[in-house]
Structure formats: C-alpha cells, structure tokens
CSV table of C-alpha atoms in Angstrom, one decimal:
chain,number,residue,atom,x,y,z
X,1,LEU,CA,-19.7,21.8,8.5
X,2,LEU,CA,-19.7,24.5,11.2
X,3,VAL,CA,-16.3,25.6,10.0
X,4,LEU,CA,-17.6,25.7,6.5
X,5,LEU,CA,-20.6,27.8,7.5
X,6,LEU,CA,-18.4,30.1,9.5
X,7,LEU,CA,-16.1,30.5,6.6
X,8,MET,CA,-19.0,31.2,4.3
X,9,LYS,CA,-20.3,33.7,6.7
X,10,SER,CA,-17.1,35.5,6.9
X,11,LYS,CA,-16.7,35.5,3.1
X,12,ARG,CA,-20.2,36.8,3.0
X,13,ALA,CA,-19.4,39.6,5.3
X,14,THR,CA,-16.5,40.7,3.2
X,15,ARG,CA,-17.9,40.1,-0.2
X,16,GLY,CA,-21.6,40.5,-0.1
X,17,THR,CA,-23.8,39.4,-3.0
X,18,TYR,CA,-24.0,42.8,-4.7
X,19,SER,CA,-21.9,42.7,-7.7
X,20,PRO,CA,-22.6,45.6,-10.1
X,21,SER,CA,-20.4,44.4,-12.9
X,22,ARG,CA,-22.1,41.1,-13.0
X,23,GLN,CA,-25.4,42.6,-13.0
X,24,GLU,CA,-24.4,44.9,-15.8
X,25,MET,CA,-23.3,41.9,-17.8
X,26,THR,CA,-26.4,39.9,-17.3
X,27,GLY,CA,-28.7,42.8,-17.3
X,28,SER,CA,-27.8,44.0,-20.7
X,29,ARG,CA,-28.9,40.7,-22.1
X,30,GLY,CA,-32.3,40.9,-20.6
X,31,VAL,CA,-34.6,39.3,-23.1
X,32,GLU,CA,-32.7,36.3,-24.4
X,33,MET,CA,-31.6,35.3,-21.0
X,34,GLY,CA,-35.2,34.8,-20.1
X,35,GLY,CA,-36.5,34.7,-16.6
X,36,MET,CA,-34.3,31.8,-15.6
X,37,LEU,CA,-31.1,33.6,-15.2
X,38,LYS,CA,-32.4,36.2,-12.9
X,39,PRO,CA,-31.0,35.7,-9.5
X,40,PRO,CA,-33.7,34.4,-7.2
X,41,PRO,CA,-34.8,36.3,-4.1
X,42,GLU,CA,-32.2,35.8,-1.4
X,43,GLU,CA,-32.8,33.2,1.2
X,44,ARG,CA,-31.2,33.0,4.6
X,45,LEU,CA,-30.8,30.0,6.8
X,46,ILE,CA,-32.5,30.0,10.2
S,1,ALA,CA,-62.3,33.3,12.3
S,2,ALA,CA,-61.2,29.7,12.8
S,3,ARG,CA,-58.1,29.3,14.7
S,4,GLU,CA,-55.9,26.3,14.7
S,5,VAL,CA,-53.8,26.3,17.8
S,6,LEU,CA,-50.8,24.2,18.5
S,7,PRO,CA,-49.7,22.9,21.0
S,8,PRO,CA,-52.8,22.3,23.1
S,9,ASN,CA,-51.9,24.6,26.0
S,10,PRO,CA,-50.2,27.8,24.8
S,11,ASP,CA,-50.1,30.7,27.2
S,12,ASP,CA,-53.0,33.1,27.1
S,13,GLU,CA,-50.8,36.0,26.2
S,14,LEU,CA,-49.7,34.3,23.0
S,15,LEU,CA,-53.3,33.5,22.2
S,16,GLU,CA,-54.2,37.0,22.8
S,17,ARG,CA,-51.6,38.3,20.4
S,18,ALA,CA,-52.5,35.7,17.9
S,19,SER,CA,-56.1,36.9,17.9
S,20,GLN,CA,-54.9,40.4,17.0
S,21,TYR,CA,-53.9,39.2,13.5
S,22,THR,CA,-56.8,39.5,11.1
S,23,GLU,CA,-55.9,36.4,9.0
S,24,ASP,CA,-58.2,33.5,9.1
S,25,THR,CA,-55.8,31.0,10.4
S,26,VAL,CA,-52.9,31.7,12.7
S,27,LYS,CA,-50.8,28.8,13.9
S,28,ILE,CA,-48.5,28.6,16.9
S,29,VAL,CA,-45.5,26.2,16.5
S,30,ARG,CA,-42.8,25.3,19.0
S,31,ILE,CA,-39.5,23.8,18.0
S,32,ASP,CA,-36.5,23.0,20.1
S,33,LYS,CA,-33.3,24.5,18.7
S,34,SER,CA,-29.7,23.7,19.6
S,35,GLN,CA,-26.7,25.8,18.6
S,36,GLU,CA,-27.3,24.6,15.0
S,37,ALA,CA,-29.6,26.2,12.6
S,38,LEU,CA,-33.2,24.8,12.4
S,39,GLY,CA,-32.7,24.0,8.8
S,40,ALA,CA,-35.2,26.3,7.2
S,41,THR,CA,-34.6,29.3,5.0
S,42,VAL,CA,-36.6,32.5,4.9
S,43,ARG,CA,-37.1,35.0,2.1
S,44,ASN,CA,-38.8,38.4,2.0
S,45,ASP,CA,-42.0,38.8,0.1
S,46,GLY,CA,-42.8,42.4,0.3
S,47,ASP,CA,-43.1,43.1,4.0
S,48,ALA,CA,-43.6,39.5,4.8
S,49,VAL,CA,-41.0,36.9,5.9
S,50,VAL,CA,-41.8,33.6,4.3
S,51,ILE,CA,-40.4,30.1,4.9
S,52,ALA,CA,-38.7,29.4,1.5
S,53,ARG,CA,-37.3,26.0,2.0
S,54,ILE,CA,-37.2,23.2,4.5
S,55,VAL,CA,-33.8,21.5,4.6
S,56,LYS,CA,-33.4,17.8,4.9
S,57,GLY,CA,-31.7,16.7,8.1
S,58,GLY,CA,-32.6,19.7,10.3
S,59,ALA,CA,-34.9,20.1,13.3
S,60,ALA,CA,-37.4,22.0,11.2
S,61,GLU,CA,-37.8,19.1,8.8
S,62,LYS,CA,-37.8,16.5,11.5
S,63,SER,CA,-40.6,18.3,13.5
S,64,GLY,CA,-42.8,18.5,10.4
S,65,LEU,CA,-44.3,21.7,11.8
S,66,LEU,CA,-42.8,24.3,9.4
S,67,HIS,CA,-43.8,24.3,5.7
S,68,GLU,CA,-42.6,26.1,2.6
S,69,GLY,CA,-44.8,29.1,2.1
S,70,ASP,CA,-45.7,29.7,5.7
S,71,GLU,CA,-45.5,33.3,6.7
S,72,VAL,CA,-43.7,34.0,9.9
S,73,LEU,CA,-45.4,36.6,12.0
S,74,GLU,CA,-43.5,36.4,15.3
S,75,ILE,CA,-40.5,34.6,16.7
S,76,ASN,CA,-40.5,34.3,20.5
S,77,GLY,CA,-42.9,37.2,20.8
S,78,LYS,CA,-41.0,39.5,18.6
S,79,GLU,CA,-42.7,40.7,15.5
S,80,VAL,CA,-41.0,39.8,12.3
S,81,ARG,CA,-43.1,41.3,9.6
S,82,GLY,CA,-41.2,44.1,8.0
S,83,LYS,CA,-37.8,42.7,8.9
S,84,SER,CA,-35.3,41.8,6.4
S,85,VAL,CA,-34.2,38.1,6.2
S,86,ASN,CA,-30.8,39.2,7.4
S,87,GLU,CA,-32.3,40.5,10.6
S,88,VAL,CA,-34.3,37.4,11.1
S,89,CYS,CA,-31.2,35.3,10.5
S,90,ASP,CA,-29.3,37.3,13.2
S,91,MET,CA,-32.2,36.9,15.6
S,92,MET,CA,-32.3,33.2,15.1
S,93,ALA,CA,-28.6,32.8,15.4
S,94,GLU,CA,-28.7,33.9,19.0
S,95,ALA,CA,-31.8,31.9,19.9
S,96,VAL,CA,-31.4,28.5,21.6
S,97,GLY,CA,-34.0,26.4,23.4
S,98,THR,CA,-37.7,26.3,22.6
S,99,ILE,CA,-38.5,28.7,19.8
S,100,THR,CA,-42.1,29.8,19.4
S,101,PHE,CA,-43.3,30.8,16.0
S,102,LEU,CA,-46.5,32.5,15.1
S,103,LEU,CA,-47.3,31.6,11.5
S,104,ILE,CA,-49.9,32.0,8.8
S,105,PRO,CA,-49.8,28.5,7.3
S,106,CYS,CA,-49.5,28.3,3.6
S,107,GLN,CA,-52.8,27.5,2.0
S,108,ASP,CA,-51.9,25.6,-1.1
S,109,ARG,CA,-49.3,23.1,0.0
S,110,ARG,CA,-47.7,21.5,-3.0
S,111,GLN,CA,-47.6,17.8,-3.2
S,112,LYS,CA,-44.2,16.8,-2.1
S,113,GLY,CA,-42.0,14.6,-4.2
S,114,LEU,CA,-41.2,11.0,-3.2
S,115,ASP,CA,-38.7,10.6,-0.5
S,116,GLY,CA,-36.3,8.3,-2.4
S,117,VAL,CA,-32.6,9.1,-2.5
S,118,VAL,CA,-31.0,9.3,-6.0
S,119,HIS,CA,-27.2,8.9,-6.3
S,120,VAL,CA,-25.3,10.8,-9.0
S,121,ARG,CA,-21.8,11.3,-10.0
S,122,ALA,CA,-21.0,14.9,-10.7
S,123,HIS,CA,-19.3,15.7,-14.1
S,124,PHE,CA,-18.5,19.3,-13.3
S,125,ASP,CA,-16.9,21.3,-10.6
S,126,TYR,CA,-19.2,23.5,-8.5
S,127,ASP,CA,-18.4,26.3,-6.1
S,128,PRO,CA,-21.4,28.0,-4.5
S,129,LEU,CA,-19.3,31.0,-3.5
S,130,ASP,CA,-18.9,31.7,-7.2
S,131,ASP,CA,-22.6,31.3,-8.1
S,132,MET,CA,-24.7,34.3,-8.1
S,133,TYR,CA,-27.8,32.3,-8.7
S,134,ILE,CA,-27.8,30.2,-5.7
S,135,PRO,CA,-30.8,31.2,-3.5
S,136,CYS,CA,-29.1,30.5,-0.2
S,137,ARG,CA,-25.4,30.8,-0.1
S,138,GLU,CA,-25.0,29.4,3.3
S,139,LEU,CA,-26.5,26.1,2.1
S,140,GLY,CA,-24.4,25.8,-1.0
S,141,LEU,CA,-22.6,22.5,-1.3
S,142,SER,CA,-19.3,22.6,-3.2
S,143,PHE,CA,-18.2,19.5,-5.2
S,144,GLN,CA,-15.7,18.5,-7.8
S,145,LYS,CA,-15.9,16.4,-10.9
S,146,GLY,CA,-16.2,12.7,-9.9
S,147,ASP,CA,-17.8,13.3,-6.5
S,148,ILE,CA,-20.8,11.2,-5.6
S,149,LEU,CA,-23.8,13.1,-4.4
S,150,HIS,CA,-26.8,11.7,-2.6
S,151,ILE,CA,-29.7,13.8,-3.8
S,152,VAL,CA,-32.3,13.7,-1.0
S,153,ASN,CA,-34.8,16.2,-2.3
S,154,GLN,CA,-35.8,17.4,-5.8
S,155,ASP,CA,-38.9,19.4,-4.9
S,156,ASP,CA,-37.4,22.6,-6.2
S,157,PRO,CA,-36.9,22.1,-10.0
S,158,ASN,CA,-33.8,24.3,-9.9
S,159,TRP,CA,-32.0,23.4,-6.7
S,160,TRP,CA,-31.6,20.0,-5.3
S,161,GLN,CA,-30.8,19.2,-1.7
S,162,SER,CA,-27.9,16.9,-1.4
S,163,PHE,CA,-25.2,15.3,0.7
S,164,ARG,CA,-21.7,14.7,-0.6
S,165,GLU,CA,-20.3,11.3,-0.1
S,166,GLY,CA,-17.4,11.3,2.3
S,167,GLU,CA,-19.1,13.9,4.5
S,168,GLU,CA,-21.8,11.9,6.1
S,169,ASP,CA,-21.4,13.6,9.4
S,170,GLN,CA,-22.9,16.8,8.0
S,171,SER,CA,-26.4,17.1,9.4
S,172,LEU,CA,-28.0,19.6,7.0
S,173,ALA,CA,-28.3,18.9,3.3
S,174,GLY,CA,-26.7,21.3,0.9
S,175,LEU,CA,-28.0,23.0,-2.2
S,176,VAL,CA,-26.6,22.0,-5.6
S,177,PRO,CA,-27.9,23.1,-9.0
S,178,SER,CA,-30.4,20.7,-10.5
S,179,ARG,CA,-29.6,18.9,-13.7
S,180,SER,CA,-32.0,21.0,-15.7
S,181,PHE,CA,-30.8,24.3,-14.1
S,182,GLN,CA,-27.2,23.4,-14.9
S,183,GLN,CA,-28.0,22.4,-18.4
S,184,GLN,CA,-29.9,25.6,-19.0
S,185,ARG,CA,-27.1,27.6,-17.5
S,186,GLU,CA,-24.4,26.0,-19.6
S,187,ALA,CA,-26.5,26.2,-22.8
S,188,MET,CA,-26.9,29.9,-22.0
S,189,LYS,CA,-23.2,30.4,-21.6
S,190,GLN,CA,-22.5,28.7,-24.9
S,191,THR,CA,-24.9,30.9,-26.8
S,192,LEU,CA,-23.4,33.9,-25.1
S,193,GLU,CA,-20.0,32.9,-26.1
S,194,ASP,CA,-21.1,32.4,-29.7
S,195,ASP,CA,-22.8,35.7,-29.6
S,196,LYS,CA,-19.6,37.4,-28.4
S,197,GLU,CA,-17.4,36.1,-31.1
S,198,PRO,CA,-18.4,38.3,-34.0
S,199,LYS,CA,-18.1,41.4,-31.9
S,200,LYS,CA,-14.6,40.7,-30.9
S,201,LYS,CA,-13.5,40.5,-34.5
S,202,GLY,CA,-12.3,44.1,-34.3
S,203,LYS,CA,-9.2,45.4,-32.8
S,204,LEU,CA,-8.3,42.9,-30.2
S,205,LEU,CA,-8.6,40.0,-32.6
S,206,CYS,CA,-5.1,38.6,-32.2
S,207,ALA,CA,-4.6,38.5,-28.5
S,208,LYS,CA,-8.1,37.5,-27.5
S,209,LYS,CA,-8.8,35.0,-30.2
S,210,ASN,CA,-5.7,33.0,-29.5
S,211,LYS,CA,-6.6,32.8,-25.9
S,212,LYS,CA,-10.0,31.6,-26.6
S,213,LYS,CA,-8.8,29.1,-29.1
S,214,LYS,CA,-6.5,27.6,-26.5
S,215,LYS,CA,-9.4,27.3,-24.1
S,216,LYS,CA,-11.8,25.7,-26.5
S,217,LYS,CA,-9.2,23.8,-28.3
S,218,VAL,CA,-10.6,20.8,-30.1
S,219,LEU,CA,-8.5,17.7,-30.2
S,220,TYR,CA,-7.0,16.6,-33.5
S,221,ASN,CA,-9.7,18.3,-35.6
S,222,ALA,CA,-12.2,16.0,-34.1
S,223,ALA,CA,-15.1,18.5,-34.3
S,224,GLN,CA,-16.0,17.6,-37.8
S,225,ASN,CA,-16.9,14.1,-36.8
S,226,GLU,CA,-20.5,13.7,-35.8
S,227,ASP,CA,-19.6,10.9,-33.4
S,228,TYR,CA,-17.7,13.2,-31.4
S,229,ASP,CA,-19.7,15.8,-29.5
S,230,LEU,CA,-17.5,17.8,-27.1
S,231,GLU,CA,-20.4,20.2,-26.9
S,232,GLU,CA,-22.5,17.7,-24.9
S,233,ILE,CA,-23.4,19.3,-21.6
S,234,LEU,CA,-22.1,17.3,-18.7
S,235,THR,CA,-24.1,17.5,-15.5
S,236,TYR,CA,-24.8,14.5,-13.4
S,237,GLU,CA,-24.9,10.8,-14.1
S,238,GLU,CA,-27.1,8.6,-12.0
S,239,VAL,CA,-25.1,5.8,-10.3
S,240,VAL,CA,-25.8,2.8,-8.1
S,241,LEU,CA,-23.6,0.7,-5.9
S,242,PHE,CA,-22.5,-2.4,-7.6
S,243,GLN,CA,-20.4,-5.3,-6.3
S,244,GLN,CA,-18.8,-7.3,-9.1
S,245,PRO,CA,-19.7,-11.0,-8.7
S,246,GLY,CA,-16.8,-13.4,-8.0
S,247,ASP,CA,-17.3,-15.2,-11.3
S,248,SER,CA,-17.6,-12.3,-13.6
S,249,ARG,CA,-14.9,-9.7,-13.0
S,250,ARG,CA,-15.0,-6.3,-14.5
S,251,PRO,CA,-12.4,-5.7,-17.3
S,252,VAL,CA,-9.7,-3.3,-16.4
S,253,VAL,CA,-9.1,-0.7,-19.1
S,254,LEU,CA,-6.0,1.3,-19.2
S,255,ILE,CA,-6.0,4.6,-21.1
S,256,GLY,CA,-3.6,7.4,-21.3
S,257,PRO,CA,-1.1,9.1,-23.6
S,258,PRO,CA,1.5,7.0,-25.5
S,259,ASN,CA,4.7,6.1,-23.6
S,260,VAL,CA,3.3,6.6,-20.1
S,261,GLY,CA,4.0,3.0,-19.0
S,262,ARG,CA,0.6,1.4,-19.6
S,263,HIS,CA,2.2,-1.4,-21.6
S,264,GLU,CA,4.6,-2.1,-18.7
S,265,LEU,CA,1.8,-2.1,-16.1
S,266,ARG,CA,-0.2,-4.5,-18.1
S,267,GLN,CA,2.8,-6.8,-18.7
S,268,ARG,CA,3.5,-6.9,-15.0
S,269,LEU,CA,0.0,-7.8,-14.2
S,270,MET,CA,-0.1,-10.6,-16.6
S,271,GLU,CA,3.3,-12.0,-15.6
S,272,SER,CA,2.5,-11.8,-11.9
S,273,ASP,CA,-0.5,-14.1,-12.2
S,274,PRO,CA,-1.3,-15.4,-15.7
S,275,GLU,CA,-4.1,-17.4,-14.3
S,276,LYS,CA,-5.9,-14.3,-13.2
S,277,TYR,CA,-5.0,-11.6,-15.7
S,278,THR,CA,-5.4,-12.1,-19.5
S,279,ALA,CA,-5.6,-10.0,-22.6
S,280,ALA,CA,-8.4,-10.4,-25.0
S,281,VAL,CA,-7.4,-12.3,-28.2
S,282,PRO,CA,-7.4,-9.8,-31.0
S,283,HIS,CA,-8.8,-10.2,-34.5
S,284,THR,CA,-6.8,-9.8,-37.6
S,285,SER,CA,-7.6,-9.7,-41.3
S,286,ARG,CA,-4.1,-11.1,-42.3
S,287,SER,CA,-3.7,-14.7,-43.2
S,288,ARG,CA,-2.6,-17.2,-40.5
S,289,LYS,CA,1.0,-18.2,-40.4
S,290,ASP,CA,1.9,-21.9,-39.9
S,291,GLN,CA,2.7,-21.9,-36.3
S,292,GLU,CA,-0.3,-19.7,-35.3
S,293,VAL,CA,-3.5,-21.1,-33.8
S,294,ASP,CA,-6.8,-19.5,-34.6
S,295,GLY,CA,-8.5,-18.3,-31.5
S,296,LYS,CA,-5.3,-18.3,-29.5
S,297,ASP,CA,-2.9,-16.0,-31.2
S,298,TYR,CA,-5.6,-14.2,-33.2
S,299,HIS,CA,-9.0,-14.7,-34.5
S,300,PHE,CA,-8.5,-14.7,-38.2
S,301,ILE,CA,-11.3,-13.3,-40.2
S,302,PRO,CA,-11.7,-12.0,-43.8
S,303,ARG,CA,-11.3,-8.3,-44.3
S,304,GLY,CA,-14.8,-7.8,-45.6
S,305,GLN,CA,-16.4,-9.3,-42.5
S,306,PHE,CA,-14.0,-7.4,-40.3
S,307,GLU,CA,-15.0,-4.1,-41.9
S,308,GLN,CA,-18.7,-5.0,-41.5
S,309,ASP,CA,-18.3,-5.9,-37.9
S,310,ILE,CA,-16.5,-2.6,-37.2
S,311,LEU,CA,-19.5,-0.7,-38.7
S,312,MET,CA,-21.8,-2.7,-36.5
S,313,GLY,CA,-19.9,-1.6,-33.4
S,314,LYS,CA,-18.6,-5.0,-32.5
S,315,PHE,CA,-15.0,-3.7,-32.1
S,316,VAL,CA,-13.8,-1.6,-29.2
S,317,GLU,CA,-10.8,-0.6,-31.1
S,318,HIS,CA,-9.2,-1.3,-34.4
S,319,GLY,CA,-6.3,-0.1,-36.5
S,320,GLU,CA,-4.3,-0.9,-39.6
S,321,TYR,CA,-0.8,-2.3,-39.8
S,322,GLU,CA,0.9,-3.2,-43.0
S,323,LYS,CA,-2.4,-3.2,-44.9
S,324,ASN,CA,-4.1,-5.5,-42.5
S,325,ILE,CA,-6.7,-4.7,-39.9
S,326,TYR,CA,-6.3,-5.6,-36.2
S,327,GLY,CA,-8.8,-5.0,-33.5
S,328,THR,CA,-10.3,-6.0,-30.1
S,329,SER,CA,-13.9,-7.1,-30.2
S,330,LEU,CA,-16.4,-7.0,-27.4
S,331,GLU,CA,-16.9,-10.7,-27.9
S,332,ALA,CA,-13.2,-11.4,-27.2
S,333,ILE,CA,-13.4,-9.4,-23.9
S,334,ARG,CA,-16.6,-11.2,-22.9
S,335,ARG,CA,-14.9,-14.5,-23.5
S,336,VAL,CA,-12.2,-13.6,-20.9
S,337,ILE,CA,-14.8,-12.4,-18.4
S,338,ASN,CA,-16.7,-15.7,-18.8
S,339,SER,CA,-13.5,-17.7,-18.1
S,340,ASN,CA,-13.5,-15.9,-14.7
S,341,LYS,CA,-10.4,-13.9,-15.4
S,342,VAL,CA,-9.6,-10.2,-15.3
S,343,CYS,CA,-9.4,-8.9,-18.8
S,344,VAL,CA,-6.8,-6.2,-19.0
S,345,LEU,CA,-7.2,-3.9,-21.9
S,346,ASN,CA,-4.7,-1.4,-23.0
S,347,LEU,CA,-6.6,0.9,-25.3
S,348,HIS,CA,-4.6,2.6,-28.1
S,349,PRO,CA,-7.2,3.1,-30.7
S,350,GLN,CA,-5.8,4.1,-34.0
S,351,ASP,CA,-7.4,6.4,-36.5
S,352,ASP,CA,-6.4,9.5,-38.3
S,353,GLN,CA,-8.2,11.2,-35.5
S,354,PRO,CA,-7.1,9.6,-32.3
S,355,ALA,CA,-9.5,11.5,-30.1
S,356,VAL,CA,-12.4,10.3,-32.2
S,357,ALA,CA,-11.2,6.8,-32.0
S,358,LEU,CA,-10.8,7.0,-28.2
S,359,ILE,CA,-14.2,8.4,-27.6
S,360,ARG,CA,-15.7,5.8,-29.8
S,361,ALA,CA,-13.9,3.1,-27.9
S,362,LEU,CA,-15.0,4.4,-24.6
S,363,LYS,CA,-18.6,4.8,-25.7
S,364,ILE,CA,-18.7,1.3,-27.1
S,365,LEU,CA,-17.3,-0.1,-23.9
S,366,LYS,CA,-19.5,1.9,-21.6
S,367,SER,CA,-22.7,1.1,-23.4
S,368,SER,CA,-21.9,-2.6,-23.5
S,369,ASP,CA,-22.8,-5.0,-20.7
S,370,LEU,CA,-19.1,-5.5,-19.8
S,371,LYS,CA,-19.0,-2.9,-16.9
S,372,PRO,CA,-15.4,-1.7,-17.6
S,373,PHE,CA,-13.3,-0.2,-14.9
S,374,ILE,CA,-11.5,2.6,-16.6
S,375,VAL,CA,-8.1,3.6,-15.3
S,376,PHE,CA,-6.4,6.7,-16.6
S,377,VAL,CA,-2.6,6.5,-16.4
S,378,ALA,CA,-1.3,10.0,-16.2
S,379,PRO,CA,2.3,11.2,-16.6
S,380,PRO,CA,4.1,12.9,-13.7
S,381,GLY,CA,6.0,16.2,-14.2
S,382,LEU,CA,8.5,16.5,-16.9
S,383,GLU,CA,11.6,15.5,-14.9
S,384,LYS,CA,10.0,12.5,-13.4
S,385,LEU,CA,8.6,11.4,-16.7
S,386,ARG,CA,12.2,11.6,-18.1
S,387,GLN,CA,13.4,9.3,-15.3
S,388,LEU,CA,10.6,6.9,-15.9
S,389,ARG,CA,11.3,6.7,-19.6
S,390,ASN,CA,15.1,6.3,-18.9
S,391,LYS,CA,14.3,3.3,-16.7
S,392,MET,CA,12.1,1.9,-19.5
S,393,GLY,CA,15.2,2.2,-21.7
S,394,ASP,CA,14.3,5.3,-23.8
S,395,HIS,CA,16.0,8.7,-23.9
S,396,PRO,CA,13.3,10.9,-25.3
S,397,LYS,CA,13.7,14.6,-26.1
S,398,ASP,CA,12.1,17.3,-24.0
S,399,GLU,CA,9.7,17.9,-26.9
S,400,GLU,CA,8.4,14.4,-26.8
S,401,LEU,CA,8.0,14.4,-23.1
S,402,ARG,CA,6.1,17.7,-23.3
S,403,GLU,CA,3.8,16.2,-25.9
S,404,THR,CA,3.0,13.3,-23.7
S,405,ILE,CA,2.1,15.6,-20.9
S,406,GLU,CA,0.0,17.8,-23.2
S,407,LYS,CA,-1.8,14.8,-24.6
S,408,ALA,CA,-2.6,13.5,-21.2
S,409,ARG,CA,-4.0,16.9,-20.3
S,410,ASP,CA,-6.2,16.8,-23.4
S,411,ILE,CA,-7.5,13.4,-22.6
S,412,GLU,CA,-8.2,14.3,-19.0
S,413,LEU,CA,-10.0,17.5,-20.0
S,414,ASN,CA,-12.2,15.8,-22.6
S,415,PHE,CA,-12.7,12.3,-21.3
S,416,GLY,CA,-12.2,12.8,-17.5
S,417,HIS,CA,-15.9,11.8,-16.9
S,418,TYR,CA,-15.1,8.3,-18.2
S,419,PHE,CA,-12.4,7.6,-15.6
S,420,ASP,CA,-13.1,5.4,-12.6
S,421,TYR,CA,-9.6,5.9,-11.3
S,422,VAL,CA,-6.5,7.9,-12.0
S,423,ILE,CA,-2.9,6.7,-11.4
S,424,VAL,CA,-0.1,9.1,-11.8
S,425,ASN,CA,2.8,7.0,-13.0
S,426,GLY,CA,5.9,8.6,-11.6
S,427,ASP,CA,7.4,5.3,-10.5
S,428,LEU,CA,6.5,2.0,-12.1
S,429,ASP,CA,6.6,-0.1,-8.8
S,430,ARG,CA,4.4,2.3,-7.0
S,431,ALA,CA,1.9,2.7,-9.9
S,432,TYR,CA,1.8,-1.1,-10.2
S,433,ASN,CA,1.0,-1.5,-6.5
S,434,GLU,CA,-1.7,1.1,-6.8
S,435,LEU,CA,-3.2,-0.6,-9.7
S,436,LEU,CA,-3.2,-4.0,-7.8
S,437,ARG,CA,-4.8,-2.3,-4.8
S,438,GLU,CA,-7.6,-0.9,-7.0
S,439,ILE,CA,-8.2,-4.2,-8.6
S,440,GLY,CA,-8.3,-5.7,-5.2
S,441,ARG,CA,-10.9,-3.2,-4.1
S,442,LEU,CA,-13.1,-4.2,-7.0
S,443,GLU,CA,-13.2,-7.7,-5.5
S,444,THR,CA,-14.1,-6.6,-2.0
S,445,GLU,CA,-16.0,-3.3,-2.3
S,446,ALA,CA,-19.1,-2.2,-4.0
S,447,MET,CA,-18.4,0.6,-6.4
S,448,TRP,CA,-20.6,3.3,-8.0
S,449,VAL,CA,-21.5,2.4,-11.6
S,450,PRO,CA,-23.9,4.0,-14.0
S,451,ALA,CA,-27.5,3.1,-13.0
S,452,SER,CA,-28.2,2.0,-16.5
S,453,TRP,CA,-25.8,-0.9,-16.2
S,454,VAL,CA,-27.7,-2.4,-13.4
S,455,SER,CA,-31.3,-1.6,-14.1
S,456,SER,CA,-31.1,-2.7,-17.7
S,457,ALA,CA,-29.7,-6.0,-16.6
S,458,SER,CA,-32.4,-6.7,-14.0
S,459,SER,CA,-35.4,-5.6,-16.1
C-alpha cells in the first residue's frame, strides 16, 4: 500500500488535478450535467 | 461558554489557547500516530479546514475521536485555519507520535449507516488516477472487472469505502465509486455520446464514424431484440461465499467461440470418469428410432409441446436440425445434479442471432436455481490456435482462425461479466488439467456467487 501511495503521490506531483481541457469539456455542458458531475472539493489524507 | 475538554488533564497552555476561540464548544483530542496516515481526510471550507471523511481501518477511525464535519483549529499548537489542505497534509506527513488536535466538533452528526460488510463483484474496470471526480485521489482503489470488493462503508452516497480481495494486508480502506454514482456517470456518458453523434455528421463523417462503429459494435444485429440489452449499465453485483454441497454439485458450463476445443475438453472429462461427469439428456421433436431409449438417448416430445416449453423458458438452449428441434432443458440438468454428478454443458445455442441466443441461455441459467459455474474457453494467438486445430485434425484457413479469435473477443467484451473462470486453450492437455483443477476447487473451496442465489434459497 505504501508503495501505491508513494506512486500516487509522485504521479500527483507531476500531473496535478488541474486539467483545463477536461474542464472545458464538462463546463460547456453545464446545465444538463447537473450538479452531480461537478468535481467535489478536494480532500487530502492526513 | 461551555467547554468540553478531553483528555482530563490537558496542559494549561492548551486550555488557555482553546479559551481564545469564540466558539461555544472547543474540543481537544489526542491521537497516537505512526508513520502511516491517521486515516482521515480534510477539505477546505472557506478558510476552515474540515474533517471530510473518516477512513475505515485507520487510527482516526479506531480512536472514535474525530468525526466528519469537525473543524480543525490547531494541530500540535500550530494554527490551521486559513491553510490549504495540501499544507495540512504536508504538516501531518512529518508528524509522528501523539498528535493534539483542537477542534470545533460538528453539531449535527449524521446517523451513521450500519456496520455490515457487503461483498460485490465489480463488472467494470476502475482507475482512480483517471477519475477527475474522486474526492481524494490518494485513497482511490483501483480494480478490474471480476475483482471482489468488500464494501465496508456506504455512508457517502457517492463514494464507498472498500477493500479489494487479495490485498487484505492493506490497513486503510480505499474509495470506489458507489453503484449509484457509477450508474449516473455511465448514463451521462451515454447521453453525451448520443448528443455528439448528430454534430459529427459533417466533414469528418467517414473516419470518425467508422471508428465509433467499431467500438460500439453490436453483435450479429442483436440490438433489435428486446431480450438483448447491451446498454444495461454494469456496476457491481452483490455476492456471497458459497460452498457447493457434496451431494449437489454445480453444473460446469463451457462457453466460447466455435472450434476452440470445448467439445474435446468435455469429451475428456466424461471419458476420464463417466461416474462423475455426465451430459444432460437432450430433448428432441423427432420421432424415436428403434434402438433408441426415451430418457436415455433423448427425451422425445411432440413439436408443439417443445415450442411451448421454449416460450416458457424451460430450455437453456435449442436449435433446429433437419426440421426437428433439439434442446437442453433446465429439468434435464437438474436431473444430473440430483444424481450427484457433475453436469458438463457445452453451450452452443443456435439462432439466426447467436449472440441473442447466448445471452438468453446465460440468463436462463443464471436466474435458475442450478448455480452454474461458467467457464469461458478462449483461443490463444493465431499461430497457437492453428497448431491446436492441426492436432484436432483440421487445417483451417487463416480467415477462419481470425474469425474464431474475433468471436471470442466479442463474447468476452459483451458477456465477460457472466464468466466464473477463463481458460486460454493453447494446449489441450494443459487446458484440461486447468479445468480439472477448477472443478476440484469447487469441491473444496467456497466461491463467490450472486447473493440472490443464496438468499432466495434460504428465505
């Protein structure tokens, strides 16, 4: 598990969650997507 | 202001600081932390840092001292308000030993769900790194079609906490999309795809449409049939562990493309131990020949009754040969089971739409009380398949071999969620031994089966 977490962390570092193209794709569909497909507030593990 | 203070003898300094907050209730909580995370997540709510989730298996959950909705004011004397969750995460990553939290406890604590574990089989692949909607990426649990998940917490309607079978040493539960979230997401994707289609009918028509067609290809024109809903959204299937009783063995059902060696596998089983492995006696509408015995060679029934029984779903499969109907009934399979033998079925349902017939057969079997063990026999690569067929005495053309491989791929894509086991038949001896081993496992090990099979029997 630790390895997985580390891996995820490193991926996180290089990738990040900000993805403008995706946001554009989903954002333009605003209404019919409803509230559900809005990414939730980010949570971090402590 | 009332102050709830835990533990009983906190240092004065801490009390002093706690009293500076203007909120009605401030709580002091101490939890021992190892190198591993406490197993709680935090989110930002304006300036505040709020406990978002308590994860099953971690120190936070075991202590019972942190709750979802609690606002964290301080950690080890350092103010946290105004910090981003990333900063808080970094702070905590370094901290080991007793951690002191200063909290504003959440006022309306939602009633927590029951603690029972639900076991499900996943019918889709999931990669949290690819999911922009997962609230906490670090906690994401990846899985593949067929994996068994132990769902330990369903408090969040969108995200379940889960362990994946085979990784029991993992201490913290992981997050997976809930059934309803996954359904909504897939439904949304489908509407989006449908939406897009008319727009594309412009310039790029040729190239893109072909691509799409390939992806969404529907087998043998099956879509027109109402029985056959490929569009059904596959998420999770609830399962329970089931050990087959010694006197009522599960039928073994071989499915796969034609000419992949299923017939040979079944033949070997039945020749190796005729006392143990038997085929179900088929029905036929043709008239009995002199040397034939009713109930042994075939069950001979009039065509009219046969057709009626088919409509009533009594037949797993049926087909026509020289103007007569042949078929395998649930009753015939049950008779083998009741005689304490392993019924070996080699499904090759015939229809003008083979995929429709196959799904009908699988559905009838699965919704019966027979508890079938479904084995998919898959072809190896082209060259190996050729060698296999040569050994079986055929010399097929490449085209035919490719067709076998393609059909296998289609079956796997569309009916993969029905498989209990997959054998790649690159070598008949090896595949046979693998099949024997799996049948042996059925006798000694409890296996995951749909929960409906067991609960409906006991209620």
